[in-house]
Amino acid sequence: MLRRRATIVLLTALALTACSAPGSDKKAAGDDSGPIKIALVDAQSGQLSSLGAWELKGAKLAVDEWNAQGGINGRQIQLDVFDDQGDPTVGTNLARKIDSEGYIGMIGTAESAVTIAMAPTLKQAEIPNICSGQSPGLVAVGSEFLFLNGPTSTTYDETLAKYIVDGQGIKNIAMITNNGSYGKGEHDAFLKALKARNVTPLADQVVTTDQKDFSAALTGIRQKNPKVIFLGAEEVESGLIVKQARDLGITATFAGAAPQGTPVFLDTAGAKNAEGTIVSSPYLSNDISEASKKFAAAYLAKYNEAAELHGAKAYDGAQIMLTALKSSNVATGKELADAIRATKYQGLLGGFAYDKTGVGIFATSIGTIKDGKLVAASS
Amino acid sequence: MQVFLQTIVGGVSLGAVYALVALGFSLVYRTMGLVNFAHGNVVTVGAYLASTFYLSSKLPFALAMVIAIGVTGAIGLVIERVLRPLENRDFDLMLIGTIGFGIVLDALIIMIWGATGRAVPSPVPSAPIDVFGLRIRTYDLVVLAIAAVATVLLVLFLSRTKRGAAMQAVAMDHEAATAVGIHVGRSNAIAFMIGAGLAALAGGLVGPLLYVSPALGGALGIKGFAAAILGGFGSIPGAIVGGIAIGILDSFAAGHFQGYSELVTFLVFTVIIMIRPTGVFGERTVNRA
């Protein structure tokens, strides 16, 4: 009996220490010693893992540059990677984990749905997060700790609609989007941009994020004979749609935002099938500026592969986070969030100046795919 | 009408792949009474092996497929050998063992090939055939033909060879089979090996249609499993019918219900299973679970 009571006492003591552990950890991180802990949360496995891999490469490049120059206030920056598998549920668990383990900032994720799921926990824990999503839903969350490292779908699609409808005078447009967080955002943003121009899409097909066969949707679109088909889906799915569309004899030009400018999209669709695709992107190529050339060279040297948009975005995001950490003398919580908001940064994507919604950049350019490469559109 | 027919064409080609996945599930189930939850991951391994031999080693597609099927079959043997001590002892443990193997394979795939996937160009580059405005990909015809040949070979093996007959005997009554001198363990090993080989065939064939990534087998595995159930778990013709049916059902659901297609597909599936719990060809050759 005595022994059992002793066990209970011991267990209670254990439980108590276990409960108090996260809080005490966090205080330790606020100390002025040891490395500055930043978490990178992205899909490192699953269908969206290519996004996660690019993000990691871009962010790591920025962190390594800072560390090579002696870090911030003499402290090295420690970038730890967490795999969210592109799954919001895994994401919310990770949000609690990075809070309890005392990370003071977070880079990622590339998936709007995951970021939106993580946002409430991060807001409560006061951990600033610079994410790579572009869904307007990110802004709708209304967290002062959530920042985007690029424009939202609204900007992407407004620029795209302006080019296609106003510039080229094309009004026969069909849409095919998926019902995920990204696709839904694209659907609403592009439809809104079309409506503002009094254009009604000939077809508005929605597919699931997991779909593999698009015969029904594409045959429906083919009968409407559009000149341009708007794509609102991630890299691989967009590539499959384009490939199957060409097999079905659809010759229309495709148009889309960030995913349609990536190598994965090109490979999946096949360069010949993707030829002529119109892309709205804040980072068309590695040759647009001196900064991008330098970034691309460093990226190539480090990873032995060509840099692209997502790596560049993550690089910008990480630079902004680190710049804010430096300007605020390694502040945490709300102070760090305010420092990020105050940061004016000339990045690879352009000039960042954050507004209240956490968006820092409001412009994209139009490019087209020519001979398997994304080049600036001549208009 | 054109949309209707084109939808069927689209559904049948993926359906053939689901059918091959379902065959692997069913073959192991009818022989051992075991659902191999690692099957989807084995499909991914097969897809990666085939695409590696085809793209990196520059072998002809057919040869790359044969080697991939061989290697994957060997992996099937390993899985069976590791699980063998559990047979007839604790069936639940064996089920969990296959789930564990799936996780291990998943991790191995990411370690070897990375988390990023790869696109496989079609080995049949010719343009789709146009039949009265209906477009049929030549590669789809290849997939259908290979799936049909594989099925015929499997049925012949099971019905015409001594080894196949022995497997049928084990499927019906493994104790009686042991009594007449059939090596049950070996029979199970062959089932696992052929199942893994079929998975590699499905994975390799689907590579040029889709995108080879670590997540590939997950999606195919679920649909293949559903196909096997729909056709009657353990039944060889059932797997074929179930696979094509799921493919077409999926295609039509996508056309009519767009974003809710997945939901509709599985609702219809559930209703069919409620009406006919044993599936279309519910023969129930096995009841060892």
XYZ file of C-alpha atoms in Angstrom:
668
model
C 0.000 0.000 0.000
C 2.760 2.329 1.008
C 4.609 1.445 -2.104
C 1.627 2.244 -4.283
C 1.210 5.604 -2.609
C 4.877 6.348 -3.202
C 4.393 5.496 -6.882
C 1.430 7.841 -7.120
C 3.398 10.649 -5.533
C 6.259 10.014 -7.895
C 3.951 9.940 -10.932
C 2.253 13.149 -9.863
C 5.614 14.816 -9.469
C 6.619 13.595 -12.895
C 3.403 14.805 -14.428
C 3.863 18.219 -12.880
C 7.386 18.622 -14.199
C 6.218 17.427 -17.595
C 3.557 20.122 -17.636
C 5.843 22.909 -16.638
C 8.578 21.942 -19.063
C 7.403 23.846 -22.150
C 7.106 27.152 -20.300
C 10.561 26.974 -18.788
C 12.053 25.955 -22.125
C 10.594 29.024 -23.724
C 12.162 31.336 -21.223
C 15.508 29.726 -21.864
C 15.164 30.532 -25.566
C 14.609 34.180 -24.758
C 18.037 34.252 -23.135
C 20.844 36.090 -24.794
C 23.038 33.040 -25.138
C 23.100 30.026 -27.413
C 21.875 29.850 -30.993
C 18.764 31.652 -32.223
C 16.220 28.913 -32.894
C 14.100 29.230 -36.032
C 11.815 26.472 -37.250
C 11.250 25.665 -40.898
C 7.989 23.787 -41.349
C 7.284 22.392 -44.816
C 6.299 19.227 -46.582
C 9.388 17.060 -46.823
C 7.356 14.046 -47.866
C 4.209 13.524 -49.874
C 3.028 14.949 -53.176
C 3.904 18.542 -52.201
C 7.398 17.696 -51.050
C 9.061 19.383 -54.026
C 7.741 22.706 -52.690
C 9.130 21.882 -49.275
C 12.498 20.928 -50.718
C 12.805 24.243 -52.603
C 11.737 26.238 -49.575
C 14.287 24.531 -47.405
C 17.055 25.216 -49.910
C 16.182 28.908 -50.242
C 15.794 29.535 -46.515
C 18.919 27.569 -45.651
C 20.948 29.597 -48.143
C 19.924 32.827 -46.379
C 20.635 31.431 -42.917
C 24.030 30.070 -43.981
C 24.980 33.482 -45.385
C 24.142 35.164 -42.091
C 25.933 32.512 -40.064
C 29.031 32.833 -42.261
C 29.077 36.529 -41.391
C 28.980 35.796 -37.694
C 25.233 35.451 -37.109
C 23.222 38.059 -35.235
C 24.767 39.815 -32.216
C 27.408 37.127 -32.144
C 24.819 34.339 -31.972
C 24.504 31.694 -34.662
C 21.131 30.979 -36.234
C 19.867 27.435 -35.887
C 17.380 26.441 -38.596
C 15.601 23.188 -37.774
C 13.410 21.376 -40.269
C 9.993 19.906 -39.479
C 8.012 17.813 -41.951
C 4.317 18.755 -42.102
C 3.647 16.226 -44.919
C 1.433 18.874 -46.498
C -1.177 17.883 -43.908
C -2.975 20.500 -41.766
C -3.379 18.056 -38.870
C 0.337 17.347 -38.775
C 0.858 21.104 -39.046
C -1.164 21.935 -35.947
C 0.796 19.364 -33.955
C 4.022 20.903 -35.182
C 2.819 24.380 -34.188
C 2.474 23.194 -30.598
C 5.822 21.426 -30.839
C 7.783 24.458 -32.014
C 6.103 26.501 -29.291
C 7.058 24.056 -26.552
C 10.587 23.681 -27.850
C 11.207 27.399 -27.724
C 11.528 28.451 -31.359
C 11.173 32.211 -31.694
C 10.231 32.364 -35.371
C 8.936 30.121 -38.124
C 9.583 29.938 -41.867
C 6.982 28.132 -44.027
C 4.778 26.503 -44.885
C 4.282 26.487 -48.618
C 0.756 25.146 -48.221
C -1.889 27.724 -47.413
C -4.162 25.133 -45.793
C -1.424 24.006 -43.416
C -0.429 27.564 -42.543
C -4.045 28.535 -41.871
C -4.408 25.521 -39.579
C -1.254 26.444 -37.679
C -1.996 30.180 -37.408
C -4.224 30.189 -34.282
C -1.675 28.215 -32.247
C 1.206 30.399 -33.426
C -0.788 33.533 -32.712
C -1.504 32.395 -29.181
C 2.141 31.451 -28.693
C 3.196 34.778 -30.255
C 5.559 33.175 -32.754
C 5.965 35.258 -35.931
C 5.585 33.165 -39.085
C 6.693 34.114 -42.590
C 4.905 31.715 -44.910
C 5.042 31.038 -48.645
C 1.363 30.491 -49.320
C -0.551 32.883 -51.524
C -4.179 32.121 -50.719
C -6.277 35.167 -49.774
C -7.461 32.922 -46.912
C -4.142 33.634 -45.196
C -5.040 37.300 -44.983
C -8.537 36.432 -43.787
C -7.044 34.688 -40.730
C -6.179 38.171 -39.450
C -3.211 37.175 -37.324
C -0.656 39.903 -36.640
C 1.982 37.158 -36.420
C 1.431 35.846 -39.960
C 3.363 37.288 -42.902
C 3.559 36.282 -46.563
C 6.819 36.179 -48.499
C 5.051 36.921 -51.778
C 1.887 38.388 -53.257
C -1.543 36.800 -52.727
C -3.590 35.104 -55.448
C -5.499 38.363 -55.838
C -2.343 40.056 -57.147
C -1.286 37.098 -59.291
C -4.675 36.722 -60.934
C -5.430 40.417 -61.337
C -2.164 40.778 -63.274
C -2.998 37.670 -65.288
C -6.537 38.799 -66.154
C -5.211 42.227 -67.087
C -2.740 40.669 -69.507
C -5.153 38.164 -71.065
C -8.384 40.173 -71.222
C -7.193 43.796 -71.413
C -3.886 43.212 -73.173
C -4.659 40.357 -75.566
C -8.382 40.971 -75.842
C -9.178 37.291 -75.191
C -12.612 36.657 -73.684
C -13.072 32.931 -74.405
C -11.661 31.661 -71.157
C -12.301 28.383 -69.353
C -11.272 27.589 -65.796
C -10.154 24.378 -64.140
C -9.216 24.598 -60.464
C -8.930 22.185 -57.568
C -10.901 22.319 -54.332
C -7.851 22.624 -52.074
C -6.950 25.797 -50.225
C -4.672 27.038 -53.012
C -7.022 26.112 -55.858
C -10.037 27.637 -54.125
C -8.128 30.890 -53.612
C -7.088 30.942 -57.269
C -10.628 30.167 -58.399
C -12.156 33.021 -56.436
C -9.413 35.522 -57.238
C -9.389 34.863 -61.005
C -13.186 34.744 -61.231
C -13.335 38.086 -59.432
C -10.770 39.584 -61.816
C -12.814 38.302 -64.787
C -16.096 39.611 -63.362
C -14.542 43.043 -62.933
C -13.960 42.943 -66.694
C -17.467 41.672 -67.465
C -16.137 38.344 -68.699
C -17.931 35.120 -67.820
C -15.825 31.954 -68.103
C -17.056 29.442 -70.707
C -16.532 26.619 -68.251
C -15.735 26.518 -64.561
C -14.575 22.997 -63.686
C -13.557 22.018 -60.181
C -11.456 18.901 -59.551
C -10.241 17.314 -56.319
C -6.637 17.655 -55.181
C -6.140 13.895 -55.481
C -7.706 13.418 -58.913
C -5.704 11.595 -61.585
C -8.083 11.404 -64.532
C -9.496 14.637 -65.938
C -11.240 13.243 -69.041
C -14.715 14.377 -68.023
C -13.739 17.926 -67.049
C -11.474 18.403 -70.059
C -13.916 16.988 -72.608
C -16.488 19.416 -71.257
C -14.013 22.261 -71.713
C -13.025 21.076 -75.194
C -16.628 21.384 -76.405
C -16.683 25.039 -75.368
C -13.565 25.652 -77.447
C -11.854 28.290 -75.278
C -8.734 30.184 -76.334
C -7.227 30.234 -72.874
C -7.644 27.750 -70.012
C -6.922 29.029 -66.524
C -5.231 26.503 -64.210
C -5.654 26.740 -60.463
C -3.883 23.682 -59.109
C -0.473 22.729 -57.745
C 2.506 21.755 -59.927
C 1.946 18.035 -60.447
C -1.815 18.187 -60.879
C -1.534 21.135 -63.306
C 1.053 19.189 -65.277
C -1.229 16.155 -65.494
C -4.148 18.328 -66.595
C -2.084 19.886 -69.394
C -0.737 16.504 -70.520
C -4.200 14.943 -70.634
C -5.670 18.033 -72.315
C -3.156 17.791 -75.154
C -3.885 14.054 -75.476
C -7.552 14.970 -75.849
C -6.653 17.332 -78.659
C -7.117 20.595 -76.768
C -4.861 23.222 -78.339
C -5.819 26.196 -76.143
C -3.145 28.125 -74.272
C -2.910 27.508 -70.542
C -2.490 30.263 -67.996
C -1.785 30.240 -64.293
C 0.224 31.565 -61.396
C 3.308 30.400 -59.494
C 3.040 26.598 -59.974
C 2.913 26.883 -63.764
C 6.368 28.450 -63.852
C 8.122 25.574 -62.056
C 10.294 22.787 -63.476
C 8.017 20.149 -61.901
C 5.048 21.482 -63.867
C 7.111 21.488 -67.055
C 8.389 17.947 -66.512
C 4.981 16.544 -65.640
C 3.221 18.202 -68.551
C 6.090 17.700 -70.978
C 7.848 20.758 -72.379
C 6.068 20.504 -75.734
C 2.628 20.381 -74.131
C 3.343 23.325 -71.838
C 4.704 25.519 -74.634
C 3.110 28.977 -74.639
C 1.717 28.740 -71.083
C 1.137 32.215 -69.642
C 2.494 32.567 -66.117
C 1.933 35.319 -63.584
C 4.925 35.318 -61.263
C 6.885 37.728 -59.096
C 10.130 35.953 -60.064
C 10.279 35.104 -63.744
C 13.890 34.072 -64.061
C 17.273 34.099 -62.399
C 18.494 36.868 -64.708
C 16.101 39.684 -63.829
C 18.464 41.585 -61.518
C 21.968 41.620 -60.077
C 20.624 40.285 -56.781
C 18.835 37.396 -58.485
C 21.944 36.509 -60.498
C 23.998 36.403 -57.299
C 21.314 34.333 -55.554
C 21.048 31.920 -58.477
C 24.835 31.459 -58.606
C 25.041 30.747 -54.875
C 22.067 28.383 -55.130
C 23.605 26.518 -58.052
C 26.964 26.230 -56.285
C 25.371 24.908 -53.106
C 22.723 22.536 -54.442
C 23.864 21.848 -57.987
C 20.469 22.752 -59.419
C 18.936 25.897 -60.894
C 17.092 28.233 -58.527
C 13.391 28.936 -59.082
C 10.555 31.006 -57.620
C 9.879 29.051 -54.429
C 13.504 28.993 -53.367
C 13.743 32.718 -54.076
C 10.590 33.426 -52.054
C 11.812 31.428 -49.085
C 15.195 33.165 -49.348
C 13.468 36.558 -49.216
C 11.275 35.451 -46.326
C 14.238 34.187 -44.322
C 16.200 37.385 -45.070
C 13.294 39.492 -43.791
C 13.016 37.408 -40.624
C 16.769 37.688 -39.974
C 16.870 41.393 -40.792
C 14.051 41.983 -38.319
C 15.835 39.899 -35.690
C 18.927 42.038 -36.137
C 17.107 45.370 -36.102
C 15.201 44.378 -32.967
C 18.249 42.963 -31.164
C 16.814 39.440 -31.238
C 13.410 40.332 -29.884
C 10.696 37.689 -29.607
C 6.911 37.595 -29.746
C 5.005 40.756 -30.555
C 8.136 42.891 -30.659
C 9.620 40.672 -33.371
C 6.360 40.737 -35.327
C 6.393 44.531 -35.198
C 10.017 44.540 -36.323
C 9.098 42.370 -39.341
C 6.235 44.724 -40.182
C 8.643 47.677 -39.996
C 11.277 46.014 -42.194
C 11.678 47.522 -45.642
C 13.535 45.005 -47.697
C 14.639 45.017 -51.319
C 14.441 41.327 -52.180
C 14.579 39.028 -55.167
C 10.839 39.453 -55.728
C 10.960 43.241 -55.422
C 10.518 45.792 -52.651
C 8.851 44.464 -49.492
C 6.893 46.816 -47.252
C 4.380 45.047 -45.046
C 0.890 46.383 -44.465
C -1.495 45.470 -41.658
C -2.635 42.276 -43.413
C 0.832 40.724 -43.458
C 1.308 41.096 -47.205
C 4.511 42.840 -48.197
C 4.521 42.857 -51.967
C 1.809 43.614 -54.487
C 3.160 43.031 -57.977
C 3.809 40.159 -60.347
C 5.049 40.061 -63.928
C 3.798 38.041 -66.869
C 5.975 35.421 -68.474
C 5.413 32.730 -71.067
C 6.986 29.326 -71.494
C 9.117 29.303 -74.636
C 11.242 26.327 -75.652
C 10.787 24.832 -72.204
C 11.868 27.992 -70.344
C 9.947 30.729 -68.598
C 10.740 34.088 -70.206
C 9.271 37.567 -69.792
C 6.263 38.057 -72.055
C 6.643 40.494 -74.928
C 3.547 42.631 -75.009
C -22.513 11.560 -75.855
C -18.937 12.426 -76.618
C -18.300 13.491 -73.038
C -19.910 10.235 -71.885
C -17.706 8.024 -74.053
C -14.549 10.017 -73.393
C -15.199 9.731 -69.671
C -15.408 5.946 -70.009
C -12.158 5.845 -71.986
C -10.412 7.927 -69.308
C -11.808 5.762 -66.535
C -10.898 2.439 -68.133
C -7.192 3.195 -68.481
C -6.739 4.073 -64.810
C -9.194 1.290 -63.983
C -6.803 -1.228 -65.563
C -4.089 -0.033 -63.192
C -6.455 -0.252 -60.192
C -7.274 -3.781 -61.355
C -3.596 -4.791 -61.278
C -3.256 -3.352 -57.770
C -6.442 -5.182 -56.737
C -5.070 -8.461 -58.163
C -2.075 -8.212 -55.838
C -4.307 -7.598 -52.826
C -6.620 -10.448 -53.757
C -3.903 -12.981 -54.511
C -2.303 -12.580 -51.087
C -5.700 -12.537 -49.408
C -7.027 -15.693 -51.052
C -3.843 -17.587 -50.221
C -3.172 -16.358 -46.703
C -6.339 -14.590 -45.611
C -4.128 -11.580 -45.015
C -4.618 -7.999 -46.173
C -1.197 -6.738 -47.140
C -1.298 -3.093 -46.080
C 2.195 -2.540 -47.480
C 0.880 -3.235 -50.982
C 0.452 0.430 -51.895
C 4.028 1.155 -50.866
C 5.238 -1.813 -52.888
C 3.506 -0.180 -55.881
C 5.559 2.969 -55.247
C 8.770 0.946 -54.994
C 7.945 -0.713 -58.314
C 7.209 2.623 -59.939
C 10.510 4.079 -58.727
C 12.523 1.022 -59.770
C 10.962 0.936 -63.239
C 11.458 4.671 -63.759
C 15.044 4.478 -62.473
C 15.997 1.703 -64.877
C 14.151 3.462 -67.678
C 15.381 7.025 -67.088
C 18.745 6.732 -65.317
C 20.047 3.463 -66.754
C 18.479 4.239 -70.152
C 17.167 0.712 -70.556
C 14.244 0.070 -72.919
C 10.929 0.482 -71.088
C 9.953 -3.191 -71.392
C 13.301 -4.390 -69.994
C 13.181 -1.800 -67.203
C 9.734 -3.130 -66.288
C 10.882 -6.760 -66.228
C 13.842 -5.962 -63.954
C 11.659 -3.816 -61.690
C 9.111 -6.632 -61.411
C 11.905 -9.076 -60.540
C 13.460 -6.875 -57.864
C 10.088 -5.952 -56.369
C 9.091 -9.629 -56.349
C 12.211 -10.300 -54.284
C 11.115 -7.600 -51.835
C 7.785 -9.437 -51.584
C 9.676 -12.601 -50.626
C 11.530 -10.711 -47.910
C 8.288 -9.343 -46.456
C 6.744 -12.831 -46.350
C 9.875 -14.368 -44.796
C 9.925 -11.788 -42.005
C 6.227 -12.224 -41.305
C 6.234 -16.050 -41.543
C 6.911 -16.764 -37.851
C 3.708 -14.881 -37.023
C 1.503 -16.965 -39.262
C -0.985 -19.155 -37.404
C 0.142 -17.508 -34.203
C -1.234 -14.025 -34.097
C -3.041 -12.743 -37.113
C -3.453 -9.187 -35.847
C 0.276 -8.919 -35.360
C 0.786 -10.004 -38.929
C -1.585 -7.300 -40.174
C 0.264 -4.701 -38.135
C 3.493 -6.157 -39.472
C 2.424 -5.333 -43.019
C 1.543 -1.790 -41.952
C 4.997 -1.527 -40.385
C 6.589 -2.746 -43.594
C 4.666 -0.081 -45.471
C 6.109 2.643 -43.249
C 9.619 1.211 -43.624
C 9.296 1.087 -47.414
C 7.944 4.644 -47.463
C 10.955 5.872 -45.476
C 13.375 3.884 -47.652
C 11.875 5.401 -50.811
C 12.405 8.919 -49.466
C 15.946 8.049 -48.347
C 16.931 6.564 -51.711
C 15.045 8.723 -54.212
C 14.281 11.835 -52.173
C 10.935 13.351 -51.330
C 10.594 15.086 -54.681
C 9.069 13.019 -57.430
C 9.861 12.645 -61.103
C 7.949 12.752 -64.347
C 8.307 9.763 -66.659
C 7.948 10.486 -70.379
C 5.639 8.128 -72.238
C 7.475 5.216 -73.872
C 4.892 5.312 -76.671
C 5.292 8.823 -78.023
C 2.817 8.573 -80.908
C -0.206 10.873 -80.952
C -3.556 9.683 -79.586
C -5.859 7.799 -81.974
C -8.929 9.743 -83.040
C -12.077 7.626 -83.342
C -15.095 9.771 -84.330
C -13.854 12.615 -82.174
C -13.034 10.242 -79.351
C -9.364 10.448 -78.375
C -7.657 7.286 -77.227
C -4.065 7.401 -76.065
C -1.902 4.711 -77.594
C -0.213 4.186 -74.244
C -3.609 3.448 -72.659
C -4.045 0.612 -75.135
C -0.625 -0.724 -74.154
C -1.602 -0.582 -70.478
C -4.866 -2.419 -71.154
C -3.133 -5.079 -73.252
C -0.437 -5.715 -70.633
C -3.014 -5.849 -67.840
C -5.045 -8.358 -69.844
C -2.002 -10.545 -70.573
C -0.923 -10.436 -66.913
C -4.397 -11.532 -65.818
C -4.526 -14.403 -68.295
C -1.065 -15.584 -67.233
C -2.048 -15.432 -63.580
C -5.252 -17.405 -64.155
C -3.352 -20.018 -66.210
C -0.707 -20.288 -63.482
C -3.314 -20.797 -60.781
C -5.413 -23.319 -62.718
C -2.943 -25.187 -64.937
C 0.305 -25.581 -63.000
C 1.013 -27.852 -60.057
C 2.336 -24.978 -58.005
C -0.756 -22.941 -58.802
C -3.040 -25.809 -57.884
C -1.130 -26.159 -54.623
C -1.769 -22.489 -53.916
C -5.469 -22.969 -54.610
C -5.451 -25.902 -52.198
C -3.802 -23.802 -49.493
C -6.382 -21.126 -50.120
C -9.234 -23.587 -49.586
C -7.893 -25.393 -46.531
C -4.350 -24.898 -45.406
C -4.397 -27.678 -42.831
C -5.607 -30.242 -45.332
C -3.051 -28.907 -47.789
C -0.281 -29.428 -45.234
C -1.564 -32.966 -44.639
C -1.146 -33.863 -48.301
C 2.395 -32.525 -48.307
C 2.030 -28.991 -49.628
C 4.499 -26.519 -48.179
C 2.209 -23.742 -46.962
C 5.044 -21.323 -46.245
C 6.389 -21.649 -49.780
C 2.924 -21.215 -51.198
C 2.500 -18.013 -49.208
C 5.914 -16.804 -50.321
C 4.947 -17.255 -53.957
C 1.681 -15.388 -53.376
C 3.605 -12.494 -51.858
C 6.157 -12.548 -54.638
C 3.564 -12.513 -57.428
C 1.564 -9.891 -55.541
C 4.626 -7.650 -55.303
C 5.423 -8.307 -58.966
C 1.887 -7.231 -59.931
C 2.329 -4.124 -57.786
C 5.528 -3.304 -59.663
C 3.720 -3.872 -62.959
C 0.979 -1.457 -61.904
C 3.453 1.101 -60.576
C 5.698 0.899 -63.606
C 2.801 1.209 -66.039
C 1.209 4.124 -64.218
C 4.474 6.095 -64.096
C 4.164 7.671 -67.569
C 0.443 8.343 -66.949
C 0.942 10.123 -63.639
C 3.893 11.414 -61.645
C 6.160 9.118 -59.668
C 6.436 10.391 -56.099
C 6.459 8.793 -52.642
C 2.709 9.523 -52.408
C 1.869 7.596 -55.581
C 1.171 4.253 -53.929
C -1.092 5.731 -51.261
C -3.703 6.904 -53.747
C -3.438 3.794 -55.932
C -3.427 1.491 -52.903
C -6.718 2.826 -51.555
C -8.452 2.658 -54.924
C -6.975 -0.779 -55.598
C -8.135 -2.019 -52.204
C -11.620 -0.650 -52.836
C -11.561 -2.357 -56.246
C -10.659 -5.699 -54.696
C -13.504 -5.385 -52.159
C -15.981 -4.298 -54.810
C -15.153 -7.261 -57.031
C -15.176 -9.709 -54.125
C -12.027 -9.895 -52.021
C -9.896 -12.854 -53.060
C -11.528 -13.271 -56.448
C -9.325 -12.899 -59.529
C -12.059 -11.900 -62.021
C -13.539 -9.770 -59.250
C -10.332 -7.752 -59.011
C -10.460 -6.988 -62.719
C -14.134 -6.037 -62.757
C -13.748 -4.071 -59.516
C -10.731 -2.154 -60.838
C -12.397 -1.110 -64.085
C -15.610 -0.299 -62.200
C -13.839 1.946 -59.692
C -11.965 3.662 -62.527
C -15.153 4.431 -64.466
C -17.117 5.332 -61.332
C -14.351 7.749 -60.370
C -14.333 9.316 -63.817
C -18.092 9.895 -63.889
C -18.183 11.200 -60.343
C -15.448 13.667 -61.310
C -17.497 14.845 -64.278
C -20.781 15.304 -62.437
C -19.854 16.183 -58.904
C -16.538 17.958 -59.527
C -15.057 18.860 -56.150
C -17.162 16.258 -54.335
C -16.266 13.384 -56.658
C -14.186 11.473 -54.126
C -17.041 11.582 -51.649
C -19.555 10.386 -54.232
C -17.266 7.572 -55.434
C -16.926 6.138 -51.974
C -20.604 6.693 -51.117
C -21.626 4.656 -54.163
C -18.983 2.096 -53.215
C -20.403 1.871 -49.685
C -23.951 1.423 -50.953
C -22.900 -1.392 -53.296
C -20.998 -3.103 -50.491
C -24.026 -2.771 -48.185
C -26.225 -4.453 -50.768
C -23.647 -7.095 -51.665
C -21.204 -7.427 -48.769
C -19.206 -10.114 -50.570
C -18.705 -7.993 -53.671
C -19.659 -8.803 -57.252
C -17.911 -12.182 -57.397
C -18.165 -12.866 -53.698
C -16.979 -16.453 -53.567
C -15.304 -16.360 -50.180
C -12.672 -18.974 -50.858
C -10.893 -18.061 -47.682
C -11.956 -17.634 -44.137
C -8.918 -17.873 -41.973
C -8.929 -14.498 -40.339
